[in-house]
CSV table of C-alpha atoms in Angstrom, one decimal:
chain,number,residue,atom,x,y,z
P,1,UNK,CA,99.2,97.1,38.0
P,2,UNK,CA,101.1,94.8,39.9
P,3,UNK,CA,104.3,95.3,41.9
P,4,UNK,CA,106.4,93.4,43.9
P,5,UNK,CA,108.4,94.6,46.4
P,6,UNK,CA,110.7,92.7,48.5
P,7,UNK,CA,112.4,93.3,51.7
P,8,UNK,CA,116.3,93.4,52.8
P,9,UNK,CA,118.7,91.2,51.0
P,10,UNK,CA,121.0,90.3,53.3
P,11,UNK,CA,124.5,89.0,51.9
P,12,UNK,CA,125.5,86.7,49.7
P,13,UNK,CA,123.2,83.7,50.7
P,14,UNK,CA,120.3,85.8,50.3
P,15,UNK,CA,120.8,87.9,47.1
P,16,UNK,CA,121.9,84.1,45.8
P,17,UNK,CA,118.8,82.8,47.0
P,18,UNK,CA,117.3,85.6,45.2
P,19,UNK,CA,117.9,84.6,42.2
P,20,UNK,CA,117.2,81.3,42.6
P,21,UNK,CA,113.4,82.3,43.7
P,22,UNK,CA,112.4,85.6,42.1
P,23,UNK,CA,112.6,84.8,38.7
P,24,UNK,CA,109.6,81.1,38.9
P,25,UNK,CA,108.0,84.5,41.3
P,26,UNK,CA,107.4,86.7,38.8
P,27,UNK,CA,106.8,83.9,36.3
P,28,UNK,CA,104.2,82.8,38.7
P,29,UNK,CA,102.6,86.0,39.9
P,30,UNK,CA,103.1,88.3,36.6
P,31,UNK,CA,104.3,91.7,38.7
P,32,UNK,CA,104.4,94.7,36.4
P,33,UNK,CA,107.5,96.0,38.6
P,34,UNK,CA,109.9,94.5,40.8
P,35,UNK,CA,111.4,96.4,43.8
P,36,UNK,CA,114.2,94.8,45.9
P,37,UNK,CA,115.9,96.7,49.1
P,38,UNK,CA,119.3,95.2,48.8
P,39,UNK,CA,121.0,97.5,51.0
P,40,UNK,CA,122.6,94.9,53.4
P,41,UNK,CA,123.2,92.5,49.8
P,42,UNK,CA,126.7,92.5,50.2
P,43,UNK,CA,128.6,90.3,52.9
P,44,UNK,CA,128.6,92.7,56.1
P,45,UNK,CA,126.1,95.8,55.0
P,46,UNK,CA,125.6,97.8,52.5
P,47,UNK,CA,126.0,97.1,48.9
P,48,UNK,CA,128.6,96.6,46.0
P,49,UNK,CA,128.0,96.9,41.8
P,50,UNK,CA,128.6,93.5,41.4
P,51,UNK,CA,125.9,92.7,44.1
P,52,UNK,CA,123.7,95.4,42.7
P,53,UNK,CA,124.1,93.6,38.8
P,54,UNK,CA,122.8,90.3,39.9
P,55,UNK,CA,119.5,91.5,42.0
P,56,UNK,CA,118.8,93.6,38.5
P,57,UNK,CA,119.3,90.2,36.1
P,58,UNK,CA,117.2,88.4,38.5
P,59,UNK,CA,114.4,90.6,37.1
P,60,UNK,CA,114.6,93.7,39.7
P,61,UNK,CA,113.1,96.5,38.1
P,62,UNK,CA,113.9,99.0,40.6
P,63,UNK,CA,116.5,98.2,43.6
P,64,UNK,CA,116.5,101.0,46.9
P,65,UNK,CA,118.4,100.8,50.0
P,66,UNK,CA,118.7,102.6,53.5
P,67,UNK,CA,120.9,103.8,56.0
P,68,UNK,CA,123.8,101.5,55.0
P,69,UNK,CA,123.6,102.5,51.6
P,70,UNK,CA,127.0,104.5,51.1
P,71,UNK,CA,128.7,102.4,53.2
P,72,UNK,CA,131.0,100.7,50.5
P,73,UNK,CA,132.4,103.4,48.3
P,74,UNK,CA,133.2,100.9,45.7
P,75,UNK,CA,129.0,102.0,45.1
P,76,UNK,CA,129.2,105.8,45.1
P,77,UNK,CA,129.8,105.7,41.2
P,78,UNK,CA,127.7,103.0,40.3
P,79,UNK,CA,124.4,105.2,42.5
P,80,UNK,CA,125.3,108.1,39.9
P,81,UNK,CA,125.4,105.9,36.9
P,82,UNK,CA,122.3,103.5,37.1
P,83,UNK,CA,119.3,105.4,37.7
P,84,UNK,CA,116.8,102.6,38.8
P,85,UNK,CA,119.1,102.1,42.2
P,86,UNK,CA,118.2,104.6,44.8
P,87,UNK,CA,119.2,105.6,48.0
P,88,UNK,CA,117.2,108.0,50.9
P,89,UNK,CA,115.8,111.0,49.4
P,90,UNK,CA,116.9,112.3,52.7
P,91,UNK,CA,119.9,112.3,52.3
P,92,UNK,CA,122.4,115.2,51.6
P,93,UNK,CA,121.9,116.4,48.5
P,94,UNK,CA,125.7,116.0,48.0
P,95,UNK,CA,125.8,112.4,48.6
P,96,UNK,CA,125.7,110.6,45.5
P,97,UNK,CA,122.7,108.8,43.5
P,98,UNK,CA,119.5,109.9,43.6
P,99,UNK,CA,116.6,109.5,46.2
P,100,UNK,CA,113.6,108.7,44.1
P,101,UNK,CA,113.4,107.0,40.2
P,102,UNK,CA,110.3,106.5,37.3
P,103,UNK,CA,110.5,103.1,36.2
P,104,UNK,CA,108.3,103.4,32.6
P,105,UNK,CA,107.4,100.4,31.0
P,106,UNK,CA,105.2,100.9,27.6
P,107,UNK,CA,101.5,100.5,28.0
P,108,UNK,CA,101.7,101.3,32.1
P,109,UNK,CA,102.0,104.5,34.0
P,110,UNK,CA,105.0,105.6,34.6
P,111,UNK,CA,105.8,104.4,38.2
P,112,UNK,CA,107.8,106.8,41.3
P,113,UNK,CA,109.5,105.1,43.9
P,114,UNK,CA,110.8,106.5,46.5
P,115,UNK,CA,113.4,105.9,49.2
P,116,UNK,CA,113.2,107.6,53.0
P,117,UNK,CA,115.5,106.6,56.6
P,118,UNK,CA,113.7,107.3,59.7
P,119,UNK,CA,114.6,109.1,62.4
P,120,UNK,CA,113.5,107.6,65.3
P,121,UNK,CA,115.8,105.5,67.1
P,122,UNK,CA,118.6,105.5,64.1
P,123,UNK,CA,122.1,107.4,64.4
P,124,UNK,CA,120.8,109.9,61.5
P,125,UNK,CA,121.9,112.9,60.6
P,126,UNK,CA,119.6,113.5,57.6
P,127,UNK,CA,116.6,115.6,56.9
P,128,UNK,CA,113.3,114.8,58.4
P,129,UNK,CA,111.5,111.9,56.1
P,130,UNK,CA,107.9,114.1,56.3
P,131,UNK,CA,109.4,117.2,55.4
P,132,UNK,CA,111.6,115.3,52.7
P,133,UNK,CA,108.8,113.6,51.1
P,134,UNK,CA,106.7,117.1,51.0
P,135,UNK,CA,109.6,117.9,48.8
P,136,UNK,CA,110.2,115.2,46.4
P,137,UNK,CA,106.3,114.7,45.6
P,138,UNK,CA,105.6,117.6,43.6
P,139,UNK,CA,108.3,116.4,41.8
P,140,UNK,CA,107.0,113.1,41.0
P,141,UNK,CA,105.3,112.5,37.1
P,142,UNK,CA,101.4,111.8,37.6
P,143,UNK,CA,101.3,108.4,38.1
P,144,UNK,CA,101.8,105.3,41.0
P,145,UNK,CA,103.9,106.2,43.8
P,146,UNK,CA,105.7,103.9,46.2
P,147,UNK,CA,107.5,105.1,48.8
P,148,UNK,CA,110.2,102.4,50.6
P,149,UNK,CA,110.6,103.6,54.3
P,150,UNK,CA,113.5,102.0,56.1
P,151,UNK,CA,112.6,103.0,59.7
P,152,UNK,CA,113.4,101.9,62.9
P,153,UNK,CA,110.0,102.6,64.7
P,154,UNK,CA,106.9,100.8,63.9
P,155,UNK,CA,104.8,104.7,65.2
P,156,UNK,CA,107.3,106.5,62.7
P,157,UNK,CA,106.5,104.4,59.7
P,158,UNK,CA,102.2,104.3,60.3
P,159,UNK,CA,102.2,108.3,61.1
P,160,UNK,CA,104.0,108.8,57.7
P,161,UNK,CA,101.7,106.5,56.0
P,162,UNK,CA,98.4,108.5,57.5
P,163,UNK,CA,99.9,111.9,56.6
P,164,UNK,CA,100.8,110.2,53.1
P,165,UNK,CA,97.4,108.2,52.7
P,166,UNK,CA,95.9,109.4,49.5
P,167,UNK,CA,99.3,111.7,48.3
P,168,UNK,CA,100.8,107.8,47.1
P,169,UNK,CA,100.4,104.6,46.5
P,170,UNK,CA,101.9,102.6,49.2
P,171,UNK,CA,104.5,103.0,51.9
P,172,UNK,CA,106.1,99.7,52.7
P,173,UNK,CA,108.7,99.6,55.1
P,174,UNK,CA,111.8,98.2,55.5
P,175,UNK,CA,115.0,97.8,58.2
P,176,UNK,CA,113.9,95.7,60.6
P,177,UNK,CA,114.5,91.8,59.0
P,178,UNK,CA,110.7,90.9,60.3
P,179,UNK,CA,107.6,90.3,58.3
P,180,UNK,CA,105.2,92.5,60.1
P,181,UNK,CA,101.3,91.3,59.6
P,182,UNK,CA,99.6,94.5,59.5
P,183,UNK,CA,99.1,94.9,56.0
P,184,UNK,CA,96.4,97.3,54.8
P,185,UNK,CA,94.4,99.8,52.9
P,186,UNK,CA,93.9,102.9,54.2
P,187,UNK,CA,90.6,105.1,53.5
P,188,UNK,CA,92.1,107.2,51.2
P,189,UNK,CA,93.1,104.1,49.2
P,190,UNK,CA,97.2,103.9,50.4
P,191,UNK,CA,98.2,100.5,51.0
P,192,UNK,CA,100.9,99.7,53.6
P,193,UNK,CA,103.2,97.1,56.0
P,194,UNK,CA,104.9,98.2,58.8
P,195,UNK,CA,107.9,95.5,57.2
P,196,UNK,CA,108.4,93.9,54.3
P,197,UNK,CA,110.8,91.8,56.2
P,198,UNK,CA,114.1,90.4,54.6
P,199,UNK,CA,115.5,87.4,51.7
P,200,UNK,CA,118.0,86.2,54.1
P,201,UNK,CA,118.7,83.0,56.2
P,202,UNK,CA,115.3,82.4,58.3
P,203,UNK,CA,116.7,80.8,61.8
P,204,UNK,CA,119.2,83.7,61.7
P,205,UNK,CA,119.7,87.1,64.1
P,206,UNK,CA,118.5,89.0,61.1
P,207,UNK,CA,120.6,87.2,58.9
P,208,UNK,CA,123.4,87.3,61.2
P,209,UNK,CA,125.0,84.7,62.8
P,210,UNK,CA,122.5,84.1,66.0
P,211,UNK,CA,125.2,83.3,68.4
P,212,UNK,CA,127.5,86.0,68.0
P,213,UNK,CA,124.6,88.3,68.3
P,214,UNK,CA,123.1,86.3,71.5
P,215,UNK,CA,127.1,86.9,73.0
P,216,UNK,CA,126.7,90.4,72.0
P,217,UNK,CA,123.1,90.8,74.0
P,218,UNK,CA,125.0,89.0,76.7
P,219,UNK,CA,127.8,90.6,77.7
P,220,UNK,CA,127.6,94.1,75.4
P,221,UNK,CA,131.1,93.9,74.4
P,222,UNK,CA,132.2,94.7,70.5
P,223,UNK,CA,131.8,91.8,68.1
P,224,UNK,CA,132.2,90.9,64.8
P,225,UNK,CA,128.8,89.8,63.3
P,226,UNK,CA,128.7,87.3,59.7
P,227,UNK,CA,126.1,86.4,57.7
P,228,UNK,CA,124.6,82.9,58.5
P,229,UNK,CA,125.0,80.8,55.6
P,230,UNK,CA,121.4,78.7,56.8
P,231,UNK,CA,118.3,77.9,54.7
P,232,UNK,CA,116.4,81.2,53.5
P,233,UNK,CA,112.7,82.4,53.3
P,234,UNK,CA,112.5,85.4,50.8
P,235,UNK,CA,109.6,87.9,52.2
P,236,UNK,CA,108.0,90.3,50.6
P,237,UNK,CA,104.5,92.2,49.6
P,238,UNK,CA,102.5,92.3,46.2
P,239,UNK,CA,100.6,95.2,45.8
P,240,UNK,CA,97.6,95.7,43.0
P,241,UNK,CA,97.1,99.5,42.3
P,242,UNK,CA,94.3,100.7,39.6
P,243,UNK,CA,95.7,102.5,36.5
P,244,UNK,CA,93.6,104.7,36.7
P,245,UNK,CA,93.3,106.7,40.5
P,246,UNK,CA,96.9,104.9,41.6
P,247,UNK,CA,95.6,103.6,44.6
P,248,UNK,CA,96.2,100.0,45.9
P,249,UNK,CA,92.9,97.9,45.5
P,250,UNK,CA,94.3,94.7,47.4
P,251,UNK,CA,97.5,94.3,49.5
P,252,UNK,CA,99.1,90.7,50.0
P,253,UNK,CA,102.4,89.5,52.5
P,254,UNK,CA,104.2,86.9,50.0
P,255,UNK,CA,106.9,84.1,51.9
P,256,UNK,CA,109.1,81.8,50.0
P,257,UNK,CA,110.9,79.0,51.2
């Protein structure tokens, strides 16, 4: 089984680039499932129903989110209605939507995709992600399990993957928008990458116009950020997972310009 995971899509520019590049990428790599993190896909932050529809139409089977999942109230009903888009499982139980979904395709074992938010260096009030994963795992059907861990701290991402080694197929980090080069398979078969990167303007500050971000650093004054319209890069990771053991057998970083 091959799963293609694409990092945070940023703004209209990143969404359009995804819609342009994902269909030929699917034809070339022939993944059984495409998972896209879309929590910044709307202009500004968050995701809107129309943006989610564009990502699904481009070929995503599942959309994951993150700390900006509920930034736009327009998405609330969509999250309740559409099972293939998920927000972090460690949000409050009353939050719209769900924290995990099962992607079922004929001829393949069902794939569970779980979304979590980290705590370190995050302005958060949600459940501890380690405890949340212990709660969610017994509810999942037998089959591959992919975790999108939307977190800031490298150490927190690594430690969660270490704790889940052999219990899930892969842990892929999102949120920092910068792809890391530490892909590996843990001793008990869990694939890991600290951060998948982003789909957005490459010469930008995490997708934002860099001069605006630089002014914020220089002055520490409030600043209105705008998404950069420049040339994009799509970053992600391709996972190969054994159909019987559900362990990751190969992991490859992807960068498309």
